[in-house]
CSV table of C-alpha atoms and ligand atoms in Angstrom, one decimal:
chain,number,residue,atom,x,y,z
A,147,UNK,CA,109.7,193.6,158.1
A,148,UNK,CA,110.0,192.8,154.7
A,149,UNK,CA,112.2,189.9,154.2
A,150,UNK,CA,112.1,190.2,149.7
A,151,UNK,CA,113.5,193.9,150.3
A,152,UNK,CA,117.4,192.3,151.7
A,153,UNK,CA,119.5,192.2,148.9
A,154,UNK,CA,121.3,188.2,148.0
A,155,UNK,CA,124.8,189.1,149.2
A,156,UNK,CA,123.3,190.7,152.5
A,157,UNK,CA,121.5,187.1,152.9
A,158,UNK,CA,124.1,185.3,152.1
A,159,UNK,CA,126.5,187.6,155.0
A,160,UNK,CA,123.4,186.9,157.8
A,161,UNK,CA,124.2,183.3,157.0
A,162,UNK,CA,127.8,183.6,157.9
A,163,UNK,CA,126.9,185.9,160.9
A,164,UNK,CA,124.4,183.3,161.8
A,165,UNK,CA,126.6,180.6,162.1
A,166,UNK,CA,129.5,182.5,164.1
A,167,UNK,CA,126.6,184.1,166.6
A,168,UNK,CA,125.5,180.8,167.3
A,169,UNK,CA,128.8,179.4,168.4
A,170,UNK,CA,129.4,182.4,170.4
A,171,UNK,CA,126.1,182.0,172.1
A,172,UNK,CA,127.3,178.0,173.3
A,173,UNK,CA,130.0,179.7,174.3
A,174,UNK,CA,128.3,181.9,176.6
A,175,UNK,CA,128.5,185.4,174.7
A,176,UNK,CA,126.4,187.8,175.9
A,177,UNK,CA,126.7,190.6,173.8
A,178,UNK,CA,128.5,191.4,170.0
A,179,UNK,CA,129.0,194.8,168.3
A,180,UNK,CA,129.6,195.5,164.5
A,181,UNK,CA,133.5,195.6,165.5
A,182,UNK,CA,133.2,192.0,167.3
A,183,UNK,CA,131.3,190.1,164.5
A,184,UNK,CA,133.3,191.9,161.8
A,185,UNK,CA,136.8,190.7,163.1
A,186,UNK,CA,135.7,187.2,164.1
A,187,UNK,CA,134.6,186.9,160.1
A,188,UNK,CA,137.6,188.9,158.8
A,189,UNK,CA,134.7,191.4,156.7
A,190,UNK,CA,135.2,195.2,157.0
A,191,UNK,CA,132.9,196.5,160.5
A,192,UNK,CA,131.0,199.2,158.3
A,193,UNK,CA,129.4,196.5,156.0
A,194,UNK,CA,128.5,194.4,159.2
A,195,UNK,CA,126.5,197.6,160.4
A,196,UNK,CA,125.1,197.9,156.9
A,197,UNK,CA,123.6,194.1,156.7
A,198,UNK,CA,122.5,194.5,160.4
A,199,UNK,CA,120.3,198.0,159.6
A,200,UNK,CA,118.0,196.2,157.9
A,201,UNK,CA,116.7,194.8,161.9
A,202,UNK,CA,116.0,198.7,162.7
A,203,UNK,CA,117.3,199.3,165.9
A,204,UNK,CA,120.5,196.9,165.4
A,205,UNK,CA,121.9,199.1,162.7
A,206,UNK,CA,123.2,202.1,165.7
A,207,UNK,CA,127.1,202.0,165.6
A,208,UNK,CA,128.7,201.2,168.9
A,209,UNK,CA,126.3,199.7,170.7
A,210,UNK,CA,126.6,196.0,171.8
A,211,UNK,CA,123.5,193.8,170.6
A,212,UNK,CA,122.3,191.2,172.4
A,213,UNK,CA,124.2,187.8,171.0
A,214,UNK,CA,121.1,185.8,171.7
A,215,UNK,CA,118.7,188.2,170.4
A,216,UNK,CA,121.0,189.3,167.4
A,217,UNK,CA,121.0,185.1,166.9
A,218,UNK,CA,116.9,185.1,166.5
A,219,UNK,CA,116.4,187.9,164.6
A,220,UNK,CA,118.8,186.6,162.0
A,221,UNK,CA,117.3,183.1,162.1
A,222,UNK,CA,113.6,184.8,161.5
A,223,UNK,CA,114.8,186.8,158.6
A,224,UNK,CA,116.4,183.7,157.2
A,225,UNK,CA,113.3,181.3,158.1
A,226,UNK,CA,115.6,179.0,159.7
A,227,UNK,CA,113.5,177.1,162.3
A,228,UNK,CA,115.2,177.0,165.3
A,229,UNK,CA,116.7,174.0,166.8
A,230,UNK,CA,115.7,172.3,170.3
A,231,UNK,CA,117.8,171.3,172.7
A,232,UNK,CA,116.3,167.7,174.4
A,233,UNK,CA,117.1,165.4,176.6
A,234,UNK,CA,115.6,162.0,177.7
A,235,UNK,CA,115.6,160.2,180.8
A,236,UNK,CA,115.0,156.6,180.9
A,237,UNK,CA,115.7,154.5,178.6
A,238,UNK,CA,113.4,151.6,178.3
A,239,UNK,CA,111.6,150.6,175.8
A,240,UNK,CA,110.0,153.8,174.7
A,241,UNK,CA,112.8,156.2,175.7
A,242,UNK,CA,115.5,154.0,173.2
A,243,UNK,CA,112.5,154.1,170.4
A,244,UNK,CA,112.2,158.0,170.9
A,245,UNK,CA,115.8,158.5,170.7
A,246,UNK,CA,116.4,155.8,167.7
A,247,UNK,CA,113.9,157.9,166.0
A,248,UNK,CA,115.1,160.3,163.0
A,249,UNK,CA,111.8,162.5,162.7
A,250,UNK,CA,112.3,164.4,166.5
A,251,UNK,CA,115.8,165.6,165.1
A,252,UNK,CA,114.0,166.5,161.6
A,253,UNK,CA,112.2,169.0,163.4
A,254,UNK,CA,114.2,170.5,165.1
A,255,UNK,CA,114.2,168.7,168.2
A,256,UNK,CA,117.5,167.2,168.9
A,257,UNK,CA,118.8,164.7,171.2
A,258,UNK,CA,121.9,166.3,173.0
A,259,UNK,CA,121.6,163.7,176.2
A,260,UNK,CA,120.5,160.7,177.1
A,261,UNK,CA,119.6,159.2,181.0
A,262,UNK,CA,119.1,156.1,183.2
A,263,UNK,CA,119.4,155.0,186.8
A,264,UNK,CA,120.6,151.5,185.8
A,265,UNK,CA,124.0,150.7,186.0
A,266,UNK,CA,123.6,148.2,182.7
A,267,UNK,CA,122.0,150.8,180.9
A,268,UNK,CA,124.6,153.5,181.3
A,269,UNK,CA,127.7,153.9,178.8
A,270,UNK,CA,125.2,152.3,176.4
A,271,UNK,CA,126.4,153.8,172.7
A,272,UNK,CA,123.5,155.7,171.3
A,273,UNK,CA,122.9,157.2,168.0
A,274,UNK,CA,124.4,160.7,167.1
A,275,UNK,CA,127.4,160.1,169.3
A,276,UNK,CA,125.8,160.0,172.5
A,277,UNK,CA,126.2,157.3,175.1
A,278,UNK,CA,123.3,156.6,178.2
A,279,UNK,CA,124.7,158.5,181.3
A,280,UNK,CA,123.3,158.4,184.7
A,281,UNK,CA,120.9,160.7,186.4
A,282,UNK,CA,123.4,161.0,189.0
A,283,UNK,CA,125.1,164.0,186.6
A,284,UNK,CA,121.8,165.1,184.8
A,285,UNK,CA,121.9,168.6,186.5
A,286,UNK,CA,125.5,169.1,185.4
A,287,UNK,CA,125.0,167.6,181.5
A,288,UNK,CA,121.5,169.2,180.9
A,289,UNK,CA,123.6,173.0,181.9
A,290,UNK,CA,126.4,172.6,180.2
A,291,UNK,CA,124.7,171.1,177.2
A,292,UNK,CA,122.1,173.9,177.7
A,293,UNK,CA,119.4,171.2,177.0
A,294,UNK,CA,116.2,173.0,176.9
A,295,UNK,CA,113.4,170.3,176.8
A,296,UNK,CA,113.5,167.2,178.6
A,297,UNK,CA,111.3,163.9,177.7
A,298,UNK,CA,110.6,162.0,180.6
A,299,UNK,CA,110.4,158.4,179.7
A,300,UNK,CA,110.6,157.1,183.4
A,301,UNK,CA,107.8,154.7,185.0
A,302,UNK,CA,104.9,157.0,186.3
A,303,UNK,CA,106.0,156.8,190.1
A,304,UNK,CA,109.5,158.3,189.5
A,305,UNK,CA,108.3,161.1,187.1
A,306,UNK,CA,107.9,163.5,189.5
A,307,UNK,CA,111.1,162.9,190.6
A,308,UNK,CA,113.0,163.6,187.1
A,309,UNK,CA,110.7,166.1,186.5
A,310,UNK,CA,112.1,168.4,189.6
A,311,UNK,CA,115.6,167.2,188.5
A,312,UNK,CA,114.9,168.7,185.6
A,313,UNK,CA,113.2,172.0,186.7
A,314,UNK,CA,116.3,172.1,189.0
A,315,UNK,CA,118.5,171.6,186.0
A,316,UNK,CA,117.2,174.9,184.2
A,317,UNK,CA,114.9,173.1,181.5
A,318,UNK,CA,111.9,175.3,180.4
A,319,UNK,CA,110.0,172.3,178.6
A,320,UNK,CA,108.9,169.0,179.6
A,321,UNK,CA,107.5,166.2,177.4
A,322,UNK,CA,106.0,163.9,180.2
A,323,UNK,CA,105.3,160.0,178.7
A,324,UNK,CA,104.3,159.0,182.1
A,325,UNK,CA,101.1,158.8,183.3
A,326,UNK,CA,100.9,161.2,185.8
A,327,UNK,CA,100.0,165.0,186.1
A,328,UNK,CA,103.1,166.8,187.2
A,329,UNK,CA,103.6,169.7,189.6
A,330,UNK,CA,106.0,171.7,188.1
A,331,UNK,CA,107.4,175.9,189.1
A,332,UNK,CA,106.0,178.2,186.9
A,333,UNK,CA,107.7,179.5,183.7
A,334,UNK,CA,108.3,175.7,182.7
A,335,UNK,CA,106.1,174.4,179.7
A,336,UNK,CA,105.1,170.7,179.8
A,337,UNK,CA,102.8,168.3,177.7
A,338,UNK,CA,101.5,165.3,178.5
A,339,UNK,CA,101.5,162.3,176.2
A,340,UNK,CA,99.5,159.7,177.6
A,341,UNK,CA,99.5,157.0,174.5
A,342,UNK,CA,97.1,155.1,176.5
A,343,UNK,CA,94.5,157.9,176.8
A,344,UNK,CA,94.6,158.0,172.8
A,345,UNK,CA,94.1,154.0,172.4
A,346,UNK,CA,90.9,154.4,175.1
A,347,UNK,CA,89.6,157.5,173.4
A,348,UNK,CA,89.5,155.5,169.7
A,349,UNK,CA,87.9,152.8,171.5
A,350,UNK,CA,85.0,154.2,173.0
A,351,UNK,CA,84.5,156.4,169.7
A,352,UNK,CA,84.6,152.5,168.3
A,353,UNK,CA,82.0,151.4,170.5
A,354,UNK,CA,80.0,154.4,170.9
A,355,UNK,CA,80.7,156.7,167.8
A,356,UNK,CA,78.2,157.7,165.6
A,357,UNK,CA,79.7,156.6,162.3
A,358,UNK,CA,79.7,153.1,162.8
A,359,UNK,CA,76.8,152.9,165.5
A,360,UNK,CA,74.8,150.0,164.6
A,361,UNK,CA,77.1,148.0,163.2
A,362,UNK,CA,78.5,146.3,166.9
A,363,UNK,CA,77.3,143.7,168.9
B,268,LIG,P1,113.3,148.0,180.6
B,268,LIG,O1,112.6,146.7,181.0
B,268,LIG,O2,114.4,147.8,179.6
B,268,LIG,O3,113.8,148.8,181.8
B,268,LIG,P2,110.8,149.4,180.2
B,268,LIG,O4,110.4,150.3,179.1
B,268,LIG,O5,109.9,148.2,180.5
B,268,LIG,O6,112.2,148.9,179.8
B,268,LIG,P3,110.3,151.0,182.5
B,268,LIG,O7,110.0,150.2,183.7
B,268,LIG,O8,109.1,151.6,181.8
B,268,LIG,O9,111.1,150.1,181.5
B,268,LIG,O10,111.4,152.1,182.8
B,268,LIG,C1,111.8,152.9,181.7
B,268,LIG,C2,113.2,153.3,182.0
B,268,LIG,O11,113.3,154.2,183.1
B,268,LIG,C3,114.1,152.1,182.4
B,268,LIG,O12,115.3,152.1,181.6
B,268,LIG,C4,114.5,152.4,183.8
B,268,LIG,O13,115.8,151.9,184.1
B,268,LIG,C5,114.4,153.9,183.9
B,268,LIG,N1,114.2,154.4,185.2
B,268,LIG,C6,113.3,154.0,186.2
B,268,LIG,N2,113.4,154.8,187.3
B,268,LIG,C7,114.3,155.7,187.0
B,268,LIG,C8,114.8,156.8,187.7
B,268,LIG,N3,114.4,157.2,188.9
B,268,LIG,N4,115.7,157.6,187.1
B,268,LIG,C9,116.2,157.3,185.9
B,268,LIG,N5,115.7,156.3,185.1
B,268,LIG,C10,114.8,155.5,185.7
């Protein structure tokens, strides 16, 4: 569709109706009519149904949309990127640095938990109000936070481990920093960061590359 053909005021209204579907979505609602969206937001129902004609098939009085779907469509027509839910477990060295680190959160990916195993570790105060909890009540957190990603940040031979805790859990992504190739169900998206693989990859270009070939011992 053509986004330049919504008039300002209808924009500005998607913006309001973005906001309230995305805190009835955390709260678990499923579906929205016109009537719904208009009394939450104190607008008349009929201009609700006006603003939503412009998605097509939303515009059809009396029918319930999808809250989640309702939520995207308005977030495509508005460009707003969406935001991702993440969480990280174990927080050494790397795992504090990833979650100390403004530019995840800038796009889009945001920190809403943070793991360990060790008892020093947890209760730790974090940045953006979180604190390090224990793995122990990962599964509970990472559903009721609907945490969508999780970074594994864990020493390579309890990876797997965190990375079925996870599955389990309901995450559909996995950022694995450990080096190991994980087995993970199907439906669940995961890429591998090995910074190690990068360092030994630059150094054999280095030694063997073409550019500079020649100019080594
Ligand atoms: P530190 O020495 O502070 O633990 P590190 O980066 O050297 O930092 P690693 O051995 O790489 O530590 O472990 C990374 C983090 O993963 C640590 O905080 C560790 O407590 C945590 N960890 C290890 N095993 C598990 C596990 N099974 N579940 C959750 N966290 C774990």
């Amino acid at each position: 569709m053509d986004n330049t053909k919504i008039p300002k005021p209808t924009i500005k209204r998607l913006a309001v109706y973005h906001r309230c579907l995305e805190n009835m979505v955390i709260s678990g609602v499923a579906s929205v009519s016109s009537n719904d969206l208009a009394e939450r937001l104190g607008i008349k129902a009929s201009q609700v149904r006006k603003d939503l004609s412009y998605f097509g098939e939303f515009g059809k009085r009396g029918v319930g949309y999808s809250t989640k779907h309702l939520l995207d469509s308005i977030s495509e027509i508005l460009g707003i990127r969406k935001k991702w839910k993440t969480c990280i477990v174990g927080m050494g060295n790397l795992g504090m640095a990833l979650a100390n680190y403004p530019g995840l959160e800038n796009s889009g990916f945001i920190a809403k938990a943070l793991f360990d195993n060790n008892p020093n570790k947890i209760g730790i105060p974090m940045p953006n109000d979180l604190v390090i909890e224990s793995t122990e009540v990962l599964e509970e957190i990472v559903k009721k936070r609907q945490i969508e990603i999780g970074v594994i940040t864990v020493p390579a031979n309890a990876a797997q481990i965190i990375a079925d805790l996870l599955a389990n859990a309901g995450v559909t992504g996995i950022v694995n920093f450990a080096p190991i190739r994980l087995t993970l169900p199907p439906g669940i998206s995961n890429e591998e960061i090995d910074i190690s693989v990068s360092f030994r990859s630059l150094a054999f270009n280095m030694t063997f590359g073409s550019s500079r070939k020649g100019r080594r011992a």
